[in-house]
Amino acid sequence: MKHILLAAAFLLTAVLNAGGTWDAEKAYEQANDLDRALLKIRHEHTGKDTPQNDLAAKALKLLGTNSSPEDKGKIYSTVAAIYSENGWTGQDAADESAKYCELALKYPLDPETAARLYHHWGSDLDMGNRDNHIKGADFIALRRKISDLYLRGLKLVLANLTATQYEYPGVGKIDCPSTSPSCQKIIKEHYAQMKESFRSRYQNKLLDRRKELTQSIVDLYARMPYDQNEFKKRLDASISDKSIKTEMQEDLAKIIDTREKFLRTAASSPNQPRSKAKPPIKKKMRRAPPQTQQQ
């Protein structure tokens, strides 16, 4: 039962993309060998010393016998996850992660996974920006590209988010092999509990993605050269939720104002010993590696 429950996490794709609700019982029944094989590969990733290329090759080999659009989405998103585990291990890993994020997003994915990949893809590009010290017009163009990826992810999240926070029930294991009516009732109730638990966990993951993406978009525009007008225009073009847009604009304005006050204070005291302190900036959220979804 455990491996079926683990594999069921992959099966949100088609139902959610079609705008329906996830049928947990159907998901359990459809759990297949590919889901279990990908989970096994993911579990082989034990830390920064894990040979990422070897694990990626194992996952890609599964394309030989799994060629449906849904299967390709699962495989490519798993490879992107492999290169993103425990943060980046270098520019090469970031480049590979970006490559497979882009590939995976061409295929059917559930909204939370797609939003996570959009964020990782943008973060991969941003790593190259920081390493190469891109400035001026080149940085402005790259910022637009990265923020576009983040905004696509945020738009997906907001379209599928139904609550501010879910409390999900704990669901234990059952052992009821009998076909008696009483046992069948227990099994049916257990499926209903699992379904509600997965739905609640999924919504909470969407909330995590919303926080991650909004903070990353604000962080991009909190870097010089500032452009609050462009920031507002891009939000207006992508996001309809006024409260989210207002919150993000206020957050950005506060960061810029705090930084400018610090710089003005430093400039007005030229004869004072130069402080080693840096102007306060919003701490960039370290991207979370894609998680193995499990119960």
mmCIF file of C-alpha atoms in Angstrom:
data_model
loop_
_atom_site.group_PDB
_atom_site.id
_atom_site.type_symbol
_atom_site.label_atom_id
_atom_site.label_comp_id
_atom_site.label_asym_id
_atom_site.label_seq_id
_atom_site.Cartn_x
_atom_site.Cartn_y
_atom_site.Cartn_z
ATOM 1 C CA MET A 1 0.000 0.000 0.000
ATOM 2 C CA LYS A 2 2.807 2.453 0.849
ATOM 3 C CA HIS A 3 4.332 2.490 -2.632
ATOM 4 C CA ILE A 4 0.883 2.989 -4.152
ATOM 5 C CA LEU A 5 0.244 5.997 -1.921
ATOM 6 C CA LEU A 6 3.630 7.474 -2.800
ATOM 7 C CA ALA A 7 3.103 6.980 -6.512
ATOM 8 C CA ALA A 8 -0.359 8.514 -6.367
ATOM 9 C CA ALA A 9 1.228 11.944 -5.883
ATOM 10 C CA PHE A 10 2.290 11.912 -9.537
ATOM 11 C CA LEU A 11 -1.259 11.364 -10.749
ATOM 12 C CA LEU A 12 -2.726 14.807 -10.063
ATOM 13 C CA THR A 13 -1.724 15.943 -13.553
ATOM 14 C CA ALA A 14 -4.558 15.260 -15.975
ATOM 15 C CA VAL A 15 -7.401 15.760 -13.519
ATOM 16 C CA LEU A 16 -6.195 19.107 -12.176
ATOM 17 C CA ASN A 17 -5.268 20.441 -15.614
ATOM 18 C CA ALA A 18 -8.791 19.620 -16.773
ATOM 19 C CA GLY A 19 -10.189 21.697 -13.928
ATOM 20 C CA GLY A 20 -11.668 18.726 -12.098
ATOM 21 C CA THR A 21 -11.147 17.303 -8.658
ATOM 22 C CA TRP A 22 -8.666 14.641 -7.763
ATOM 23 C CA ASP A 23 -10.144 11.200 -7.203
ATOM 24 C CA ALA A 24 -7.811 9.541 -4.707
ATOM 25 C CA GLU A 25 -9.203 6.065 -5.305
ATOM 26 C CA LYS A 26 -8.689 6.376 -9.046
ATOM 27 C CA ALA A 27 -5.178 7.690 -8.461
ATOM 28 C CA TYR A 28 -4.284 4.656 -6.363
ATOM 29 C CA GLU A 29 -5.589 2.331 -9.043
ATOM 30 C CA GLN A 30 -3.607 4.101 -11.776
ATOM 31 C CA ALA A 31 -0.285 4.138 -9.928
ATOM 32 C CA ASN A 32 2.126 2.427 -12.288
ATOM 33 C CA ASP A 33 5.648 1.124 -12.598
ATOM 34 C CA LEU A 34 6.989 4.465 -13.904
ATOM 35 C CA ASP A 35 5.810 6.315 -10.807
ATOM 36 C CA ARG A 36 7.475 3.793 -8.540
ATOM 37 C CA ALA A 37 10.683 3.750 -10.608
ATOM 38 C CA LEU A 38 10.984 7.549 -10.470
ATOM 39 C CA LEU A 39 10.383 7.585 -6.734
ATOM 40 C CA LYS A 40 13.083 4.972 -6.255
ATOM 41 C CA ILE A 41 15.542 7.105 -8.241
ATOM 42 C CA ARG A 42 14.645 10.212 -6.237
ATOM 43 C CA HIS A 43 15.245 8.346 -3.002
ATOM 44 C CA GLU A 44 18.779 7.534 -4.156
ATOM 45 C CA HIS A 45 19.602 11.248 -3.899
ATOM 46 C CA THR A 46 21.180 11.453 -0.457
ATOM 47 C CA GLY A 47 23.038 14.768 -0.554
ATOM 48 C CA LYS A 48 25.514 16.989 -2.390
ATOM 49 C CA ASP A 49 27.866 14.078 -3.047
ATOM 50 C CA THR A 50 25.191 12.173 -4.947
ATOM 51 C CA PRO A 51 26.227 11.627 -8.612
ATOM 52 C CA GLN A 52 23.492 13.735 -10.204
ATOM 53 C CA ASN A 53 24.391 12.804 -13.781
ATOM 54 C CA ASP A 54 24.076 9.096 -13.002
ATOM 55 C CA LEU A 55 20.646 9.522 -11.433
ATOM 56 C CA ALA A 56 19.504 11.743 -14.299
ATOM 57 C CA ALA A 57 20.649 9.104 -16.804
ATOM 58 C CA LYS A 58 18.631 6.448 -14.952
ATOM 59 C CA ALA A 59 15.522 8.595 -15.148
ATOM 60 C CA LEU A 60 16.009 9.496 -18.819
ATOM 61 C CA LYS A 61 16.468 5.834 -19.706
ATOM 62 C CA LEU A 62 12.829 5.325 -18.725
ATOM 63 C CA LEU A 63 11.785 7.361 -21.777
ATOM 64 C CA GLY A 64 12.444 4.242 -23.849
ATOM 65 C CA THR A 65 9.342 2.527 -22.510
ATOM 66 C CA ASN A 66 7.318 5.530 -21.312
ATOM 67 C CA SER A 67 6.604 7.980 -24.108
ATOM 68 C CA SER A 68 3.186 9.503 -23.403
ATOM 69 C CA PRO A 69 3.065 13.288 -22.783
ATOM 70 C CA GLU A 70 2.192 12.675 -19.125
ATOM 71 C CA ASP A 71 5.092 10.245 -18.718
ATOM 72 C CA LYS A 72 7.541 12.686 -20.295
ATOM 73 C CA GLY A 73 6.374 15.416 -17.935
ATOM 74 C CA LYS A 74 7.003 13.142 -14.955
ATOM 75 C CA ILE A 75 10.447 12.098 -16.170
ATOM 76 C CA TYR A 76 11.731 15.551 -17.133
ATOM 77 C CA SER A 77 10.431 17.135 -13.926
ATOM 78 C CA THR A 78 12.177 14.377 -11.955
ATOM 79 C CA VAL A 79 15.459 15.089 -13.761
ATOM 80 C CA ALA A 80 15.069 18.810 -13.016
ATOM 81 C CA ALA A 81 14.515 17.863 -9.373
ATOM 82 C CA ILE A 82 17.659 15.741 -9.329
ATOM 83 C CA TYR A 83 19.802 18.681 -10.452
ATOM 84 C CA SER A 84 18.092 21.017 -7.992
ATOM 85 C CA GLU A 85 18.342 18.863 -4.873
ATOM 86 C CA ASN A 86 20.087 20.561 -1.946
ATOM 87 C CA GLY A 87 20.514 23.760 -3.926
ATOM 88 C CA TRP A 88 22.936 24.120 -6.804
ATOM 89 C CA THR A 89 26.225 22.274 -6.943
ATOM 90 C CA GLY A 90 27.581 24.643 -9.595
ATOM 91 C CA GLN A 91 26.688 26.455 -12.794
ATOM 92 C CA ASP A 92 26.590 23.197 -14.764
ATOM 93 C CA ALA A 93 23.914 21.800 -12.447
ATOM 94 C CA ALA A 94 21.940 25.050 -12.700
ATOM 95 C CA ASP A 95 22.128 24.902 -16.498
ATOM 96 C CA GLU A 96 20.917 21.293 -16.531
ATOM 97 C CA SER A 97 18.132 22.147 -14.115
ATOM 98 C CA ALA A 98 16.979 25.020 -16.359
ATOM 99 C CA LYS A 99 17.113 22.766 -19.415
ATOM 100 C CA TYR A 100 14.879 20.112 -17.888
ATOM 101 C CA CYS A 101 12.530 22.624 -16.263
ATOM 102 C CA GLU A 102 11.893 24.042 -19.733
ATOM 103 C CA LEU A 103 11.428 20.556 -21.203
ATOM 104 C CA ALA A 104 9.066 19.400 -18.467
ATOM 105 C CA LEU A 105 6.883 22.488 -18.825
ATOM 106 C CA LYS A 106 6.078 21.494 -22.412
ATOM 107 C CA TYR A 107 4.119 18.527 -21.075
ATOM 108 C CA PRO A 108 1.087 18.092 -18.775
ATOM 109 C CA LEU A 109 1.923 18.928 -15.160
ATOM 110 C CA ASP A 110 -0.161 19.702 -12.111
ATOM 111 C CA PRO A 111 -0.185 23.419 -11.136
ATOM 112 C CA GLU A 112 2.020 23.110 -8.055
ATOM 113 C CA THR A 113 4.727 21.191 -9.892
ATOM 114 C CA ALA A 114 4.589 23.575 -12.851
ATOM 115 C CA ALA A 115 4.829 26.622 -10.571
ATOM 116 C CA ARG A 116 7.799 25.085 -8.771
ATOM 117 C CA LEU A 117 9.553 24.452 -12.086
ATOM 118 C CA TYR A 118 8.928 28.033 -13.247
ATOM 119 C CA HIS A 119 10.546 29.261 -10.047
ATOM 120 C CA HIS A 120 13.536 26.956 -10.358
ATOM 121 C CA TRP A 121 14.021 27.889 -14.017
ATOM 122 C CA GLY A 122 14.097 31.578 -13.130
ATOM 123 C CA SER A 123 16.444 30.910 -10.212
ATOM 124 C CA ASP A 124 18.788 29.000 -12.524
ATOM 125 C CA LEU A 125 18.974 32.010 -14.861
ATOM 126 C CA ASP A 126 19.484 34.315 -11.895
ATOM 127 C CA MET A 127 22.435 32.253 -10.728
ATOM 128 C CA GLY A 128 24.151 32.884 -14.055
ATOM 129 C CA ASN A 129 23.387 36.579 -13.667
ATOM 130 C CA ARG A 130 24.991 36.760 -10.226
ATOM 131 C CA ASP A 131 28.022 34.719 -11.240
ATOM 132 C CA ASN A 132 28.654 36.805 -14.363
ATOM 133 C CA HIS A 133 27.856 40.159 -12.697
ATOM 134 C CA ILE A 134 25.425 41.189 -15.436
ATOM 135 C CA LYS A 135 24.569 44.897 -15.210
ATOM 136 C CA GLY A 136 22.872 47.734 -17.041
ATOM 137 C CA ALA A 137 20.644 47.017 -20.034
ATOM 138 C CA ASP A 138 21.619 43.336 -20.024
ATOM 139 C CA PHE A 139 20.427 42.958 -16.434
ATOM 140 C CA ILE A 140 17.170 44.800 -17.175
ATOM 141 C CA ALA A 141 16.438 42.433 -20.078
ATOM 142 C CA LEU A 142 17.302 39.375 -17.980
ATOM 143 C CA ARG A 143 15.197 40.646 -15.086
ATOM 144 C CA ARG A 144 12.195 40.842 -17.391
ATOM 145 C CA LYS A 145 12.790 37.290 -18.586
ATOM 146 C CA ILE A 146 13.174 35.891 -15.078
ATOM 147 C CA SER A 147 10.194 37.801 -13.695
ATOM 148 C CA ASP A 148 8.083 36.525 -16.592
ATOM 149 C CA LEU A 149 8.825 32.949 -15.491
ATOM 150 C CA TYR A 150 8.017 33.769 -11.873
ATOM 151 C CA LEU A 151 4.776 35.499 -12.882
ATOM 152 C CA ARG A 152 3.671 32.507 -14.956
ATOM 153 C CA GLY A 153 4.156 30.317 -11.919
ATOM 154 C CA LEU A 154 2.368 32.754 -9.620
ATOM 155 C CA LYS A 155 -0.565 33.020 -12.016
ATOM 156 C CA LEU A 156 -0.940 29.223 -11.970
ATOM 157 C CA VAL A 157 -0.823 29.149 -8.184
ATOM 158 C CA LEU A 158 -3.434 31.865 -7.718
ATOM 159 C CA ALA A 159 -5.769 30.200 -10.227
ATOM 160 C CA ASN A 160 -5.742 26.974 -8.197
ATOM 161 C CA LEU A 161 -5.522 28.254 -4.630
ATOM 162 C CA THR A 162 -8.765 27.871 -2.691
ATOM 163 C CA ALA A 163 -7.837 28.687 0.908
ATOM 164 C CA THR A 164 -5.351 30.574 3.037
ATOM 165 C CA GLN A 165 -4.386 27.526 5.081
ATOM 166 C CA TYR A 166 -5.635 23.977 5.367
ATOM 167 C CA GLU A 167 -5.659 21.783 8.417
ATOM 168 C CA TYR A 168 -5.443 18.248 7.111
ATOM 169 C CA PRO A 169 -6.409 15.181 9.114
ATOM 170 C CA GLY A 170 -3.880 12.557 10.018
ATOM 171 C CA VAL A 171 -4.671 9.300 8.260
ATOM 172 C CA GLY A 172 -3.392 5.990 9.550
ATOM 173 C CA LYS A 173 -2.982 2.654 7.824
ATOM 174 C CA ILE A 174 -5.742 0.082 7.658
ATOM 175 C CA ASP A 175 -5.635 -3.684 7.408
ATOM 176 C CA CYS A 176 -9.031 -4.920 6.345
ATOM 177 C CA PRO A 177 -8.751 -7.802 3.847
ATOM 178 C CA SER A 178 -12.312 -9.001 4.327
ATOM 179 C CA THR A 179 -14.964 -8.396 1.669
ATOM 180 C CA SER A 180 -17.686 -8.034 4.283
ATOM 181 C CA PRO A 181 -19.924 -4.921 4.118
ATOM 182 C CA SER A 182 -18.464 -3.560 7.358
ATOM 183 C CA CYS A 183 -14.903 -3.871 6.047
ATOM 184 C CA GLN A 184 -15.822 -2.297 2.713
ATOM 185 C CA LYS A 185 -17.312 0.632 4.607
ATOM 186 C CA ILE A 186 -14.029 1.114 6.483
ATOM 187 C CA ILE A 187 -12.078 1.025 3.208
ATOM 188 C CA LYS A 188 -14.408 3.578 1.616
ATOM 189 C CA GLU A 189 -14.082 5.916 4.596
ATOM 190 C CA HIS A 190 -10.307 5.546 4.497
ATOM 191 C CA TYR A 191 -10.217 6.545 0.828
ATOM 192 C CA ALA A 192 -12.286 9.629 1.628
ATOM 193 C CA GLN A 193 -9.885 10.585 4.419
ATOM 194 C CA MET A 194 -6.868 10.091 2.159
ATOM 195 C CA LYS A 195 -8.479 12.189 -0.552
ATOM 196 C CA GLU A 196 -9.134 15.075 1.842
ATOM 197 C CA SER A 197 -5.654 14.800 3.329
ATOM 198 C CA PHE A 198 -3.982 14.944 -0.087
ATOM 199 C CA ARG A 199 -6.138 17.881 -1.164
ATOM 200 C CA SER A 200 -5.256 19.813 1.976
ATOM 201 C CA ARG A 201 -1.540 19.083 1.671
ATOM 202 C CA TYR A 202 -1.656 20.125 -1.961
ATOM 203 C CA GLN A 203 -3.274 23.468 -1.151
ATOM 204 C CA ASN A 204 -0.651 24.124 1.522
ATOM 205 C CA LYS A 205 2.077 23.440 -1.046
ATOM 206 C CA LEU A 206 0.442 25.993 -3.340
ATOM 207 C CA LEU A 207 0.632 28.494 -0.480
ATOM 208 C CA ASP A 208 4.352 27.769 -0.168
ATOM 209 C CA ARG A 209 4.792 28.391 -3.891
ATOM 210 C CA ARG A 210 2.895 31.687 -3.643
ATOM 211 C CA LYS A 211 5.183 32.972 -0.891
ATOM 212 C CA GLU A 212 8.281 31.777 -2.721
ATOM 213 C CA LEU A 213 7.304 33.370 -6.040
ATOM 214 C CA THR A 214 6.064 36.709 -4.679
ATOM 215 C CA GLN A 215 9.244 37.175 -2.649
ATOM 216 C CA SER A 216 11.428 36.297 -5.633
ATOM 217 C CA ILE A 217 9.643 38.774 -7.925
ATOM 218 C CA VAL A 218 9.986 41.567 -5.366
ATOM 219 C CA ASP A 219 13.649 40.682 -4.846
ATOM 220 C CA LEU A 220 14.350 41.082 -8.573
ATOM 221 C CA TYR A 221 12.953 44.610 -8.667
ATOM 222 C CA ALA A 222 14.585 45.555 -5.376
ATOM 223 C CA ARG A 223 17.900 45.481 -7.234
ATOM 224 C CA MET A 224 19.248 48.526 -9.008
ATOM 225 C CA PRO A 225 18.265 50.042 -11.321
ATOM 226 C CA TYR A 226 14.884 50.328 -9.620
ATOM 227 C CA ASP A 227 11.810 50.417 -11.824
ATOM 228 C CA GLN A 228 8.626 50.472 -9.772
ATOM 229 C CA ASN A 229 6.558 51.575 -12.779
ATOM 230 C CA GLU A 230 7.599 48.534 -14.802
ATOM 231 C CA PHE A 231 7.048 46.350 -11.752
ATOM 232 C CA LYS A 232 3.450 47.600 -11.457
ATOM 233 C CA LYS A 233 2.774 47.186 -15.186
ATOM 234 C CA ARG A 234 4.034 43.606 -15.183
ATOM 235 C CA LEU A 235 1.902 42.741 -12.166
ATOM 236 C CA ASP A 236 -1.171 44.335 -13.751
ATOM 237 C CA ALA A 237 -0.609 42.367 -16.958
ATOM 238 C CA SER A 238 -0.322 39.004 -15.198
ATOM 239 C CA ILE A 239 -2.156 39.094 -11.866
ATOM 240 C CA SER A 240 -5.795 39.981 -11.245
ATOM 241 C CA ASP A 241 -5.767 39.640 -7.448
ATOM 242 C CA LYS A 242 -5.593 43.255 -6.211
ATOM 243 C CA SER A 243 -4.599 42.336 -2.660
ATOM 244 C CA ILE A 244 -1.589 40.340 -3.848
ATOM 245 C CA LYS A 245 -0.474 43.146 -6.166
ATOM 246 C CA THR A 246 -0.872 45.776 -3.441
ATOM 247 C CA GLU A 247 1.068 43.658 -0.960
ATOM 248 C CA MET A 248 3.927 43.147 -3.422
ATOM 249 C CA GLN A 249 4.088 46.836 -4.383
ATOM 250 C CA GLU A 250 4.128 47.924 -0.747
ATOM 251 C CA ASP A 251 6.832 45.374 0.030
ATOM 252 C CA LEU A 252 9.023 46.643 -2.809
ATOM 253 C CA ALA A 253 8.468 50.303 -1.886
ATOM 254 C CA LYS A 254 9.415 49.598 1.724
ATOM 255 C CA ILE A 255 12.662 47.858 0.737
ATOM 256 C CA ILE A 256 13.700 50.659 -1.621
ATOM 257 C CA ASP A 257 12.763 53.394 0.881
ATOM 258 C CA THR A 258 14.742 51.726 3.682
ATOM 259 C CA ARG A 259 17.774 51.359 1.453
ATOM 260 C CA GLU A 260 17.617 54.941 0.188
ATOM 261 C CA LYS A 261 17.325 56.318 3.723
ATOM 262 C CA PHE A 262 20.420 54.381 4.703
ATOM 263 C CA LEU A 263 22.361 55.749 1.730
ATOM 264 C CA ARG A 264 21.239 59.341 2.392
ATOM 265 C CA THR A 265 22.298 59.059 6.018
ATOM 266 C CA ALA A 266 25.698 57.722 5.002
ATOM 267 C CA ALA A 267 26.151 60.492 2.406
ATOM 268 C CA SER A 268 25.243 63.254 4.883
ATOM 269 C CA SER A 269 28.052 62.242 7.251
ATOM 270 C CA PRO A 270 31.153 62.193 5.004
ATOM 271 C CA ASN A 271 33.550 62.896 7.897
ATOM 272 C CA GLN A 272 32.350 59.986 9.972
ATOM 273 C CA PRO A 273 34.379 56.760 9.899
ATOM 274 C CA ARG A 274 33.096 54.600 7.090
ATOM 275 C CA SER A 275 30.838 51.917 8.426
ATOM 276 C CA LYS A 276 31.389 48.366 7.356
ATOM 277 C CA ALA A 277 27.655 47.788 7.554
ATOM 278 C CA LYS A 278 25.841 47.295 4.286
ATOM 279 C CA PRO A 279 22.481 48.909 3.512
ATOM 280 C CA PRO A 280 19.610 46.711 4.650
ATOM 281 C CA ILE A 281 18.170 44.595 1.901
ATOM 282 C CA LYS A 282 15.469 42.000 1.743
ATOM 283 C CA LYS A 283 17.012 38.609 2.238
ATOM 284 C CA LYS A 284 16.533 36.464 -0.854
ATOM 285 C CA MET A 285 14.669 33.271 -0.140
ATOM 286 C CA ARG A 286 16.858 30.284 -0.898
ATOM 287 C CA ARG A 287 14.934 28.167 -3.294
ATOM 288 C CA ALA A 288 13.619 24.954 -1.886
ATOM 289 C CA PRO A 289 14.617 21.851 -3.801
ATOM 290 C CA PRO A 290 11.743 20.010 -5.444
ATOM 291 C CA GLN A 291 10.329 17.631 -2.896
ATOM 292 C CA THR A 292 9.467 14.009 -3.321
ATOM 293 C CA GLN A 293 5.740 14.082 -2.782
ATOM 294 C CA GLN A 294 4.779 11.404 -0.355
ATOM 295 C CA GLN A 295 2.281 10.512 2.285
#
